[in-house]
Coordinates of C-alpha atoms and ligand atoms in Angstrom, one line a residue:
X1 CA -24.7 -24.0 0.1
X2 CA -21.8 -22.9 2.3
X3 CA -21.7 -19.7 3.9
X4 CA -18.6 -17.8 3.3
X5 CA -16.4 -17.0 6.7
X6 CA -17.5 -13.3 7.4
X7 CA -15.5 -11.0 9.1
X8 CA -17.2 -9.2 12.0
X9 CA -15.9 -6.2 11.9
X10 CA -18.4 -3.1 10.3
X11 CA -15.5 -2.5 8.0
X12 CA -12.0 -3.6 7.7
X13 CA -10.7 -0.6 5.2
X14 CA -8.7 0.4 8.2
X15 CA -7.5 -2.6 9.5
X16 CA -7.0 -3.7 5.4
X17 CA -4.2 -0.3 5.2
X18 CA -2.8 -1.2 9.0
X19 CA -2.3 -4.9 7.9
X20 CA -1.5 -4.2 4.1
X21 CA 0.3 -7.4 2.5
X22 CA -0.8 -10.2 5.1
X23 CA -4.3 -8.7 5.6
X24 CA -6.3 -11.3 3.3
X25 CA -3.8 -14.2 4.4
X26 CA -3.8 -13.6 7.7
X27 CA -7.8 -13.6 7.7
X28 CA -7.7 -16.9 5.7
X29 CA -4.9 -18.5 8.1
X30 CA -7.7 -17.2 10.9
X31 CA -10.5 -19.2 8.8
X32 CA -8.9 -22.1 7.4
X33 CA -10.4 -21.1 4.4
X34 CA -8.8 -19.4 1.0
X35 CA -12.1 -17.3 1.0
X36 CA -13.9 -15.4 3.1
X37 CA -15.8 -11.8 2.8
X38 CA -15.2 -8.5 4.3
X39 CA -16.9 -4.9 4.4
X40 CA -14.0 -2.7 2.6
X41 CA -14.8 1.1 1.7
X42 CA -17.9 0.4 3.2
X43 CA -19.0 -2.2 0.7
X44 CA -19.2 -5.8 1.0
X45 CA -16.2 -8.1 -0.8
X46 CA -15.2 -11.7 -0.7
X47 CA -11.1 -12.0 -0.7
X48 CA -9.7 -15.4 -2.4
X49 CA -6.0 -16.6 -2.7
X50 CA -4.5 -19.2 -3.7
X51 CA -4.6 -21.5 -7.5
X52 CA -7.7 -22.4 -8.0
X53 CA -9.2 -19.2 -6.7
X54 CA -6.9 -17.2 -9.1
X55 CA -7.6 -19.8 -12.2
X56 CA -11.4 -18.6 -11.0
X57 CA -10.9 -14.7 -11.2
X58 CA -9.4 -15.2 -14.2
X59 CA -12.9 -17.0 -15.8
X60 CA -13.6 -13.6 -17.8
X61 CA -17.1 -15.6 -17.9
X62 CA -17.4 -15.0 -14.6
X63 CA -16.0 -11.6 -13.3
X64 CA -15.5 -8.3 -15.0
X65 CA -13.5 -5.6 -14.4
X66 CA -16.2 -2.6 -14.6
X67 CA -16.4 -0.5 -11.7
X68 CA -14.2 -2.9 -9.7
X69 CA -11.0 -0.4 -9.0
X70 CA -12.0 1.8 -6.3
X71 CA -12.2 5.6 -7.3
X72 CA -9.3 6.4 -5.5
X73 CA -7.4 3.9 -7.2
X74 CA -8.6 5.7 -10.5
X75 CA -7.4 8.9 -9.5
X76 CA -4.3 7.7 -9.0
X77 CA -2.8 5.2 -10.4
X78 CA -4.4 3.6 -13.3
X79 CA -6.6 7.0 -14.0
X80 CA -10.0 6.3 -15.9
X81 CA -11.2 5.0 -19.4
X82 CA -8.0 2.8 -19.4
X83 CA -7.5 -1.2 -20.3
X84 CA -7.8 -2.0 -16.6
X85 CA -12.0 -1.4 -16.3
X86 CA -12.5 -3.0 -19.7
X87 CA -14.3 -5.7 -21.2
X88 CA -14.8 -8.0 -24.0
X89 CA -14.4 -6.6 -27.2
X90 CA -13.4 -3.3 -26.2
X91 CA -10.6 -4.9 -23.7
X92 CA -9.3 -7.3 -26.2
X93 CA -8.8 -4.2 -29.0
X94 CA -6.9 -2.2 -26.3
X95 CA -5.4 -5.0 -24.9
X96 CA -4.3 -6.2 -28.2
X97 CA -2.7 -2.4 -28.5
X98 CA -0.7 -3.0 -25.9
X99 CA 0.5 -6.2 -26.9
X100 CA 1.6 -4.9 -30.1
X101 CA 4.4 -3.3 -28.4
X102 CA 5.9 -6.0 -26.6
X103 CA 7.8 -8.3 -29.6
X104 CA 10.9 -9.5 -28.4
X105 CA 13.1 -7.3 -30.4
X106 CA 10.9 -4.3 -29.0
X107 CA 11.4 -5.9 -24.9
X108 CA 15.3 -6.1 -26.0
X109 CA 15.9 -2.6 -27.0
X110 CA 14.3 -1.5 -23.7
X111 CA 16.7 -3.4 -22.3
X112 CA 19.7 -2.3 -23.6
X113 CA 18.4 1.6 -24.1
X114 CA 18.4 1.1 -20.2
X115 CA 21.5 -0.6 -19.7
X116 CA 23.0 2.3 -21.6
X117 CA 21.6 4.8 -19.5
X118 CA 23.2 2.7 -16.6
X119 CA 26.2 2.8 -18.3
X120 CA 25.6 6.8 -18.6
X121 CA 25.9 7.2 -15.1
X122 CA 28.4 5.2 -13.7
X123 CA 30.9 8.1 -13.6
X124 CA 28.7 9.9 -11.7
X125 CA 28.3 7.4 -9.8
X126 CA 32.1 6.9 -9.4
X127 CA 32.5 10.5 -8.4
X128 CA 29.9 11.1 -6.0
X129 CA 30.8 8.5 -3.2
X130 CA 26.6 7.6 -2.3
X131 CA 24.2 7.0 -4.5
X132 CA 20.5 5.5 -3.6
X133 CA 19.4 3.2 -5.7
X134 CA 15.7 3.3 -5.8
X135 CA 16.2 7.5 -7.1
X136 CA 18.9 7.0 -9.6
X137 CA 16.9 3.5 -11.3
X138 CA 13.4 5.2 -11.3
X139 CA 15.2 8.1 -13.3
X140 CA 17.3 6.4 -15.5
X141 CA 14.5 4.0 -16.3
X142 CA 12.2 7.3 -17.0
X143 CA 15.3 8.3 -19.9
X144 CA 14.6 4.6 -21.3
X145 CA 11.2 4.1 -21.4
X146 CA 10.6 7.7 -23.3
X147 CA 13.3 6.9 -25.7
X148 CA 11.5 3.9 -26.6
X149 CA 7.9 5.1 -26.7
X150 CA 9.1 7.9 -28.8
X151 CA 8.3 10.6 -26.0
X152 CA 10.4 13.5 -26.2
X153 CA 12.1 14.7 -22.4
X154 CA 14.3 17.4 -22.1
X155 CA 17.1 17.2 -19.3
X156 CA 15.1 19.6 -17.6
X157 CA 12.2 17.4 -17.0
X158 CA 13.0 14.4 -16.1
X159 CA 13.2 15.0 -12.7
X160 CA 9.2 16.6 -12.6
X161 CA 8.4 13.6 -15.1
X162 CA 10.0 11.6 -12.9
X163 CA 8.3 13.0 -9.9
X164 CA 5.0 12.6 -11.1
X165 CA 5.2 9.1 -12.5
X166 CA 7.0 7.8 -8.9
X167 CA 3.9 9.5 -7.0
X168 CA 1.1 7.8 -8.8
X169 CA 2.4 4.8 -7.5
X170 CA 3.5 5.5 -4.4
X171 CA 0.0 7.0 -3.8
X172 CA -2.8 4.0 -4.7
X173 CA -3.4 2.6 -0.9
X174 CA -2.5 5.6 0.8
X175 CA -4.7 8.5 2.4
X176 CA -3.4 12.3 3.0
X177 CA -0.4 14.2 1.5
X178 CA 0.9 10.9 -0.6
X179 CA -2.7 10.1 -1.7
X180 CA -3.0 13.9 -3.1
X181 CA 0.9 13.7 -4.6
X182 CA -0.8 10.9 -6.9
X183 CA -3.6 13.0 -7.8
X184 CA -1.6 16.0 -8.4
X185 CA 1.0 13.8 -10.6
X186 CA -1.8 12.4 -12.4
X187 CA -3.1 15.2 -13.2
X188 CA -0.1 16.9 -14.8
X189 CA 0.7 13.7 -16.4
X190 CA -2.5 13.5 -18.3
X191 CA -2.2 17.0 -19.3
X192 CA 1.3 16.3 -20.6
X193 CA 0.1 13.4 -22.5
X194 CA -2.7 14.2 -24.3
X195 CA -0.5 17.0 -25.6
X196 CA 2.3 14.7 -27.1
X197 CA -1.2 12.9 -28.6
X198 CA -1.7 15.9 -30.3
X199 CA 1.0 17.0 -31.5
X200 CA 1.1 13.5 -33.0
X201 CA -2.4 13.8 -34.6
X202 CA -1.4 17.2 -35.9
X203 CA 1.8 16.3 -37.3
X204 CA 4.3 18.5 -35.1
X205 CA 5.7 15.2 -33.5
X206 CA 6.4 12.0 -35.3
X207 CA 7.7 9.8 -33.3
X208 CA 9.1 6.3 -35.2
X209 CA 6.7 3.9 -36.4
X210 CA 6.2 1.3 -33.9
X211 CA 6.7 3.4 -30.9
X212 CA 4.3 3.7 -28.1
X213 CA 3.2 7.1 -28.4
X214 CA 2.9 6.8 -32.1
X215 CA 0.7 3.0 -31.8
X216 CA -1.4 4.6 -29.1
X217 CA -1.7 8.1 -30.8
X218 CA -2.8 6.7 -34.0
X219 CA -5.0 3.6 -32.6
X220 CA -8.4 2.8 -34.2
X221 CA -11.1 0.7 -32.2
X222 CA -13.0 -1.8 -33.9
X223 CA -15.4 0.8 -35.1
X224 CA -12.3 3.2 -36.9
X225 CA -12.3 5.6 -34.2
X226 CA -9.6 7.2 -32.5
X227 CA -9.5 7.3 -28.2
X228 CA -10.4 10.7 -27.0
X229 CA -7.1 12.3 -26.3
X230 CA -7.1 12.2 -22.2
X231 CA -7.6 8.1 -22.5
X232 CA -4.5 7.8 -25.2
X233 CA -2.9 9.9 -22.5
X234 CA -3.9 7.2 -19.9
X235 CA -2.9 4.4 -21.7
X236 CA 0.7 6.3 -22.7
X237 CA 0.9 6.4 -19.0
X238 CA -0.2 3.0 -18.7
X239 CA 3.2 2.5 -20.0
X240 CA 5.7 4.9 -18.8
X241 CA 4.2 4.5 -15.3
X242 CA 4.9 0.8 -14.6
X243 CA 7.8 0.8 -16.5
X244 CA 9.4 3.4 -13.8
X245 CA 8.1 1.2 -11.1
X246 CA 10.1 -1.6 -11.8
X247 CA 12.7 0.5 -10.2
X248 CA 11.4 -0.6 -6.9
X249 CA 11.9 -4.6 -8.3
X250 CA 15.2 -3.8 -8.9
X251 CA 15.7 -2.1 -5.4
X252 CA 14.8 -6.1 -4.4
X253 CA 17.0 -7.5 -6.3
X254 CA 19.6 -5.2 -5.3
X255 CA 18.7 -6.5 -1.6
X256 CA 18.2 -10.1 -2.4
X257 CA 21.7 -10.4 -4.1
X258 CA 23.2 -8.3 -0.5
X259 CA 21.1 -10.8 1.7
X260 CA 22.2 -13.8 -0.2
X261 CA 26.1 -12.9 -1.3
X262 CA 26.7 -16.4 -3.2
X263 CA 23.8 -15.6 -5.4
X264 CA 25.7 -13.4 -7.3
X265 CA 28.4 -15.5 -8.3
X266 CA 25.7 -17.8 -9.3
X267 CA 24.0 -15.2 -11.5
X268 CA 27.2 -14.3 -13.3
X269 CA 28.1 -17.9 -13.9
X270 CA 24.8 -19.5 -15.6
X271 CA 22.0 -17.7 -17.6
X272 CA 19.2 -20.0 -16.2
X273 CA 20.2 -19.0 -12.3
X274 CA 19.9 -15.7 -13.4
X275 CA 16.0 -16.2 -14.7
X276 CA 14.9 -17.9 -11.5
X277 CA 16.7 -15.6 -9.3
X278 CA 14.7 -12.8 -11.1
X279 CA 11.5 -15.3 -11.0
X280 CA 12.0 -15.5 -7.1
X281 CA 12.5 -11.7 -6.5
X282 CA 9.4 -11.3 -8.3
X283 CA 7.6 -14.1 -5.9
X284 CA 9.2 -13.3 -2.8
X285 CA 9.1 -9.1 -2.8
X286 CA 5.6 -7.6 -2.3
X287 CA 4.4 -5.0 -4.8
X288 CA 0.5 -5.2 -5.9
X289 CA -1.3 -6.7 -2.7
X290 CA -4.3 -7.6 -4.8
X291 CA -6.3 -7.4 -8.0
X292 CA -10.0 -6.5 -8.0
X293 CA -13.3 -7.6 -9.8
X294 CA -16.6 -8.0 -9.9
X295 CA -18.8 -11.1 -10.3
X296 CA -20.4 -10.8 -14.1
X297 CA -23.3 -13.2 -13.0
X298 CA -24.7 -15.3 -9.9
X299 CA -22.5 -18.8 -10.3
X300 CA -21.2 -20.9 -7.2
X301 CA -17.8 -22.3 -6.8
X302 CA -16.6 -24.9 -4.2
X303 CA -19.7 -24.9 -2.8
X304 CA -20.0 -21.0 -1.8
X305 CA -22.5 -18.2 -3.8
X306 CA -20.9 -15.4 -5.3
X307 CA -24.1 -12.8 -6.5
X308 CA -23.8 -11.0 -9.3
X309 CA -22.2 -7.4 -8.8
X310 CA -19.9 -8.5 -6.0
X311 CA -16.6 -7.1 -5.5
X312 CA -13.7 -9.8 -5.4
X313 CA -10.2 -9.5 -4.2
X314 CA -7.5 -11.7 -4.9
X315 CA -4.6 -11.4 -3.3
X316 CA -1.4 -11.6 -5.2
X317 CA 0.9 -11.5 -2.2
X318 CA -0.9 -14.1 -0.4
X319 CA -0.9 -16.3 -3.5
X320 CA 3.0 -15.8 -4.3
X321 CA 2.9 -16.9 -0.8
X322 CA 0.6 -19.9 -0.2
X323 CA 1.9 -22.7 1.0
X324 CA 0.4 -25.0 -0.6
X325 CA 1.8 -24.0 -4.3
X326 CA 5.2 -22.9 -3.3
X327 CA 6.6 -24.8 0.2
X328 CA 8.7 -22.8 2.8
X329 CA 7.2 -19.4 0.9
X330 CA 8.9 -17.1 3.5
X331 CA 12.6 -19.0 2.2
X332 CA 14.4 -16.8 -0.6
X333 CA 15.1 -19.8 -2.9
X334 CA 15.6 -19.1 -6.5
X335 CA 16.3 -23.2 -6.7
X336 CA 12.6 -23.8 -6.4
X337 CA 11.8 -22.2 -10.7
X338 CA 14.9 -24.9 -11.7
X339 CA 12.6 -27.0 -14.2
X340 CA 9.4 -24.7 -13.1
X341 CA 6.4 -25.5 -15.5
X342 CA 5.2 -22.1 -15.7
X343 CA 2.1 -22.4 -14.2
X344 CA -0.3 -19.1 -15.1
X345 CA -1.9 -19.3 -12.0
X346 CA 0.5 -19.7 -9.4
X347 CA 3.3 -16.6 -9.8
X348 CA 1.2 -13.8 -10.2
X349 CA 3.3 -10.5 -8.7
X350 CA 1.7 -9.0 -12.3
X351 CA -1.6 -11.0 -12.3
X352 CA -2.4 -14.4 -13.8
X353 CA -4.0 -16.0 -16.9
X354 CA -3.4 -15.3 -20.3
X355 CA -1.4 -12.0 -21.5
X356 CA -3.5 -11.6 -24.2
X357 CA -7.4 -12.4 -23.8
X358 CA -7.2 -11.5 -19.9
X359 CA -6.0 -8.6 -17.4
X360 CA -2.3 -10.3 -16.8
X361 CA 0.0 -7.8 -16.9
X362 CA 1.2 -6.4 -20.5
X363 CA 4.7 -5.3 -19.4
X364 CA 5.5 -8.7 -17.4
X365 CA 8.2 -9.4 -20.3
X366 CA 9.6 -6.0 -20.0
X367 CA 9.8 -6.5 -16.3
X368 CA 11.4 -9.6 -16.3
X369 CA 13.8 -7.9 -19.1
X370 CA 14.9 -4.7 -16.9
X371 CA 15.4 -6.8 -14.3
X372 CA 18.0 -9.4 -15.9
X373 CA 19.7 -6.6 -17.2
X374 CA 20.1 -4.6 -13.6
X375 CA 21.1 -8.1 -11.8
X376 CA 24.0 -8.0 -14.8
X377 CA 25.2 -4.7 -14.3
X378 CA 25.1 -4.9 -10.4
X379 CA 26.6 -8.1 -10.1
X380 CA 29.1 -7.9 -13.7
X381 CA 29.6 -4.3 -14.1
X382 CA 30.1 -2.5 -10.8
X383 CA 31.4 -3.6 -6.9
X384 CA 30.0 -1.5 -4.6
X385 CA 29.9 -1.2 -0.7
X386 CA 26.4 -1.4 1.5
X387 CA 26.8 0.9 4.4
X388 CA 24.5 0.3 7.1
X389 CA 21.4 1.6 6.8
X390 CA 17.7 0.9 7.1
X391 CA 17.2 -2.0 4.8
X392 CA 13.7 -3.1 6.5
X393 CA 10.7 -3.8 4.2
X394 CA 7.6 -2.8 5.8
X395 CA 4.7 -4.9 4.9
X396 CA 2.4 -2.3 6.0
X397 CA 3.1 0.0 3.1
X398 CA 1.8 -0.4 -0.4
X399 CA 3.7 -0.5 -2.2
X400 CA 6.8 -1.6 0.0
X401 CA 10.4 -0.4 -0.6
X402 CA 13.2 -1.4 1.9
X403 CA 13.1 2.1 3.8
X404 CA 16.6 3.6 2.7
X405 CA 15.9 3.1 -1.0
X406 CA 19.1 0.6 -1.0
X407 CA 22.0 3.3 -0.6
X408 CA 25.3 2.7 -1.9
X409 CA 29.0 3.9 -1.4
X410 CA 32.1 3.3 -3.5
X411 CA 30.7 2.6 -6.6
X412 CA 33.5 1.1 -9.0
X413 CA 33.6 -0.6 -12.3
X414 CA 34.8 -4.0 -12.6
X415 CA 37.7 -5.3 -15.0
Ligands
HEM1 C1 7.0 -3.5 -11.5 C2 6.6 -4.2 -12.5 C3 5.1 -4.5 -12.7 C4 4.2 -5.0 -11.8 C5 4.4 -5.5 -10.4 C6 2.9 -5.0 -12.6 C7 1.8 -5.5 -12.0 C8 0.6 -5.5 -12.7 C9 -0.7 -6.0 -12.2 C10 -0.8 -6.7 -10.8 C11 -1.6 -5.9 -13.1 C12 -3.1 -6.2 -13.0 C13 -3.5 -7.6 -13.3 C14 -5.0 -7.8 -13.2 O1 -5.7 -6.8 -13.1 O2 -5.4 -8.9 -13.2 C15 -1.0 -5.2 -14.2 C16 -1.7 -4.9 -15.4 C17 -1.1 -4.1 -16.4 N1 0.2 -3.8 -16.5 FE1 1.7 -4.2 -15.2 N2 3.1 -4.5 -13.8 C18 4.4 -4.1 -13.9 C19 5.1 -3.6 -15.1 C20 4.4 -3.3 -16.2 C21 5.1 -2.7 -17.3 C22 6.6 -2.6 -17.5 C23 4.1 -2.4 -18.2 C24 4.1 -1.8 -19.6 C25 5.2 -1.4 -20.2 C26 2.8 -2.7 -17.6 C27 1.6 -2.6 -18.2 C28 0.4 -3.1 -17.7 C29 -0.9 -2.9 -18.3 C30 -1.2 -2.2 -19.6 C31 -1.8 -3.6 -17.5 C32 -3.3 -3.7 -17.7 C33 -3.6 -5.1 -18.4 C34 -5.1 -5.3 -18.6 O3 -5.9 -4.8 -17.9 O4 -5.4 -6.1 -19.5 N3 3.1 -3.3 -16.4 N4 0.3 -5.0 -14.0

C-alpha cells in the first residue's frame, strides 16, 4: 500500500486560511499527487482534487457527511440539523424536500420575480450616478427569493435581512469580527425563521401552496413527523441564504463581461453563448474552496488507505481548475462548454454527482437561472460606465469578491 504524501507541518489551519483557494492545489502541484493529507483544526485530513477523486467522494458507500463540517462552519453558515450532515434515508427525504421546489416553472419565476426587481431599480439607479453592484444584487435578490418562498419582508427589513443573510456567508473561513457577524446573523436568522414556521403551523401565515416556507413548514419525514421548528428554520435558510449569494456570481459575471468586452455582444446575439459564458464564470470564479466528508468505512483507492472516520477534502477550486480536465484552466474561455457533455464530476463550483441521491447542490438550476437573467439585463437592458477602481480578486479570502464590489456610474437604459 502507498503512503499518502504527508505534509510536515504540525497543522496547516493557518497556512490553509493564508493560502485559501490554491492551498490543496498548490500542495498537490508540490507532490505530484491529486492526494495527500494534512493536520487541519488540529485533526488529521487527506485533500483530493481532480475527476476521479470527486467521482470517489461522491460514492455515498464510501463517505458520509456526519460530523464532517467543522463547528465553526455550523455556526455560521449552514447552522446545524440541516441536509448538509445527513445521511441515507433521512438525507434523501430532506433532500427530496428541497428538490420539490426546484421544477422548471418554479426556477423561471425566480427568474423573472428577480429580473423585475432589477427592473424596479433602474431609476434609482439612473438617478443616483454610482451604484455597487455586489449591495444593490444581494438586496434585490433578498426581495426575490422571499417573494417566492412565500416569506413576508417589510421595506423596513430588508436591509437587516439582508445584513444577516450576506454575513453568514461572508463569515464560514474567517476568524474575529466577520467570524462573529456570521454567528450573530445566524442567530437572528433562525430566530426569525422558526417564527414564520409557526405562524404557518398555527395558521396566522399562509403562504401559497408550493412555496418554500409553506413545503418546508408543513414537511413530514418518513415517519409523519414534522422538523422541530429551529431545523425548518435552517433549511428555510438553506434557501434564502445561497440564493443571496449568488449575488457575488453575478459580481463575476459583471467583471468577466468588463474583462472580456466582445463577450457581450456574443451573449446578446446567441442563447447557447450565453449558457457557457455563465458555465465558465461558474468554473473560472472561486466561491466554495472545498467540500468535506468523512470515510463511512476502511476501503482503498488507487492504491492509498483511507480508515474509517477520516475527514476528506475536496477541493472544488482546484478541480474547476485541473488541468488535466479543463486545459489552459487560468484562460477565461466560455468556447471550451461549446458541445460540453456535462460531465457530473468535472464542473463542480456547487459540488458533483447526482442532484438528487447525493450532496450536489439543490439550487444549481436556480443559480445558473439568476445568472442568465443578470448577464441579460447587464448586457440588453442597461450601458453603464466602470470607473476605476479596485477590481482585484483576492484568492486568499473565502469567499472572494473583486474588492470594490464592481461599482458602476452612469447607469442608463438601452433602446
Ligand atoms: C452562489 C451559488 C451557489 C453555490 C456556489 C453553491 C454551492 C454549493 C455547494 C458547494 C454545496 C455542497 C456540495 C457538497 O456538499 O457536496 C451546496 C449544497 C447545497 N446548496 Fe448550494 N450553492 C449555490 C446556490 C444555491 C441555491 C440558490 C440554493 C437554493 C435555493 C442552494 C441550496 C443548497 C442546498 C440545500 C445544499 C445542500 C445539498 C445537500 O446536502 O444535499 N444553493 N451548494
Amino acid at each position: 500500500m502507498a503512503t499518502i504524501p504527508t505534509d510536515r507541518a504540525p497543522d496547516s489551519t493557518l497556512a490553509f486560511l493564508r493560502a485559501g483557494y490554491r492551498f490543496v492545489g498548490q500542495r498537490c502541484d508540490r507532490y505530484g499527487t491529486d492526494i495527500f493529507q494534512t493536520r487541519l483544526l488540529l485533526e488529521p485530513t487527506i485533500c483530493l482534487r481532480g475527476r476521479a477523486a470527486t467521482e470517489l467522494f461522491y460514492d455515498a458507500d464510501r463517505f458520509m457527511r456526519e460530523g464532517a463540517m467543522p463547528a465553526r462552519g455550523q455556526r455560521t453558515l449552514t447552522g446545524r440539523g440541516g441536509v448538509q450532515g445527513l445521511d441515507g434515508d433521512a438525507h434523501h427525504d430532506r433532500k427530496a424536500m428541497f428538490m420539490s421546489l426546484m421544477s422548471p416553472a418554479a426556477v423561471r419565476r425566480l427568474g423573472q420575480l428577480f429580473a423585475d426587481e432589477w427592473q424596479a431599480r433602474l431609476p434609482a439607479w439612473e438617478l443616483s450616478g454610482t451604484v455597487t453592484l455586489h449591495t444593490e444584487v444581494a438586496s434585490m435578490l433578498t426581495r426575490a427569493v422571499c417573494a417566492w418562498a412565500g416569506v413576508p419582508l417589510s421595506g423596513g427589513e430588508l436591509d437587516r435581512r439582508t445584513a444577516d443573510l450576506q454575513a453568514m456567508i461572508d463569515s464560514a473561513a474567517a476568524i474575529g469580527p466577520r467570524h462573529w457577524r456570521g454567528r450573530l446573523g445566524r442567530y437572528r436568522s433562525e430566530y426569525w425563521g422558526a417564527d414564520l414556521v409557526e405562524q404557518v403551523r398555527h395558521g396566522k401565515l399562509s403562504p401559497p401552496e408550493g412555496t418554500a416556507l409553506r413545503v418546508i413548514a408543513e414537511h413530514r419525514d418518513g415517519e409523519g413527523r414534522r422538523l422541530p421548528r429551529r431545523i425548518a428554520a435552517v433549511e428555510l435558510l438553506n434557501v434564502l441564504r445561497p440564493t443571496i449569494a449568488v449575488a457575488r456570481f453575478v459580481v463575476f459575471a459583471a467583471l468577466a463581461l468588463h474583462d472580456h468586452p466582445a463577450w457581450r455582444q456574443r451573449v446578446r446575439d446567441d442563447d447557447a453563448e450565453a449558457g457557457q459564458f455563465v458555465q465558465e464564470v461558474r468554473r473560472y470564479y472561486p466561491f466554495f474552496p472545498v467540500a468535506a466528508a468523512r470515510v463511512r468505512r476502511d476501503f482503498d483507492w488507487q492504491g492509498y488507505h483511507f480508515p474509517q472516520g477520516r475527514r476528506v477534502l475536496l477541493d472544488l477550486y482546484g478541480t474547476n481548475h485541473h488541468p488535466e480536465v479543463w486545459p489552459e484552466p487560468e484562460r477565461f474561455r466560455p468556447e471550451r462548454f461549446a458541445g460540453w457533455p456535462g460531465d457530473p464530476f468535472t464542473l463542480v463550483p456547487q459540488g458533483g454527482g447526482d442532484h438528487v441521491a447525493g450532496h450536489r447542490c439543490a439550487g444549481e438550476w436556480i443559480t445558473i437561472e439568476l445568472m442568465k437573467r443578470a448577464v441579460t439585463l447587464l448586457t440588453e437592458v442597461i450601458r453603464y460606465d466602470v470607473p476605476p477602481q479596485d477590481l482585484a480578486v483576492d484568492l486568499s479570502r473565502m469567499p472572494a469578491l473583486p474588492a470594490s464590489g464592481f461599482v458602476v456610474t452612469a447607469v442608463r437604459r438601452t433602446g
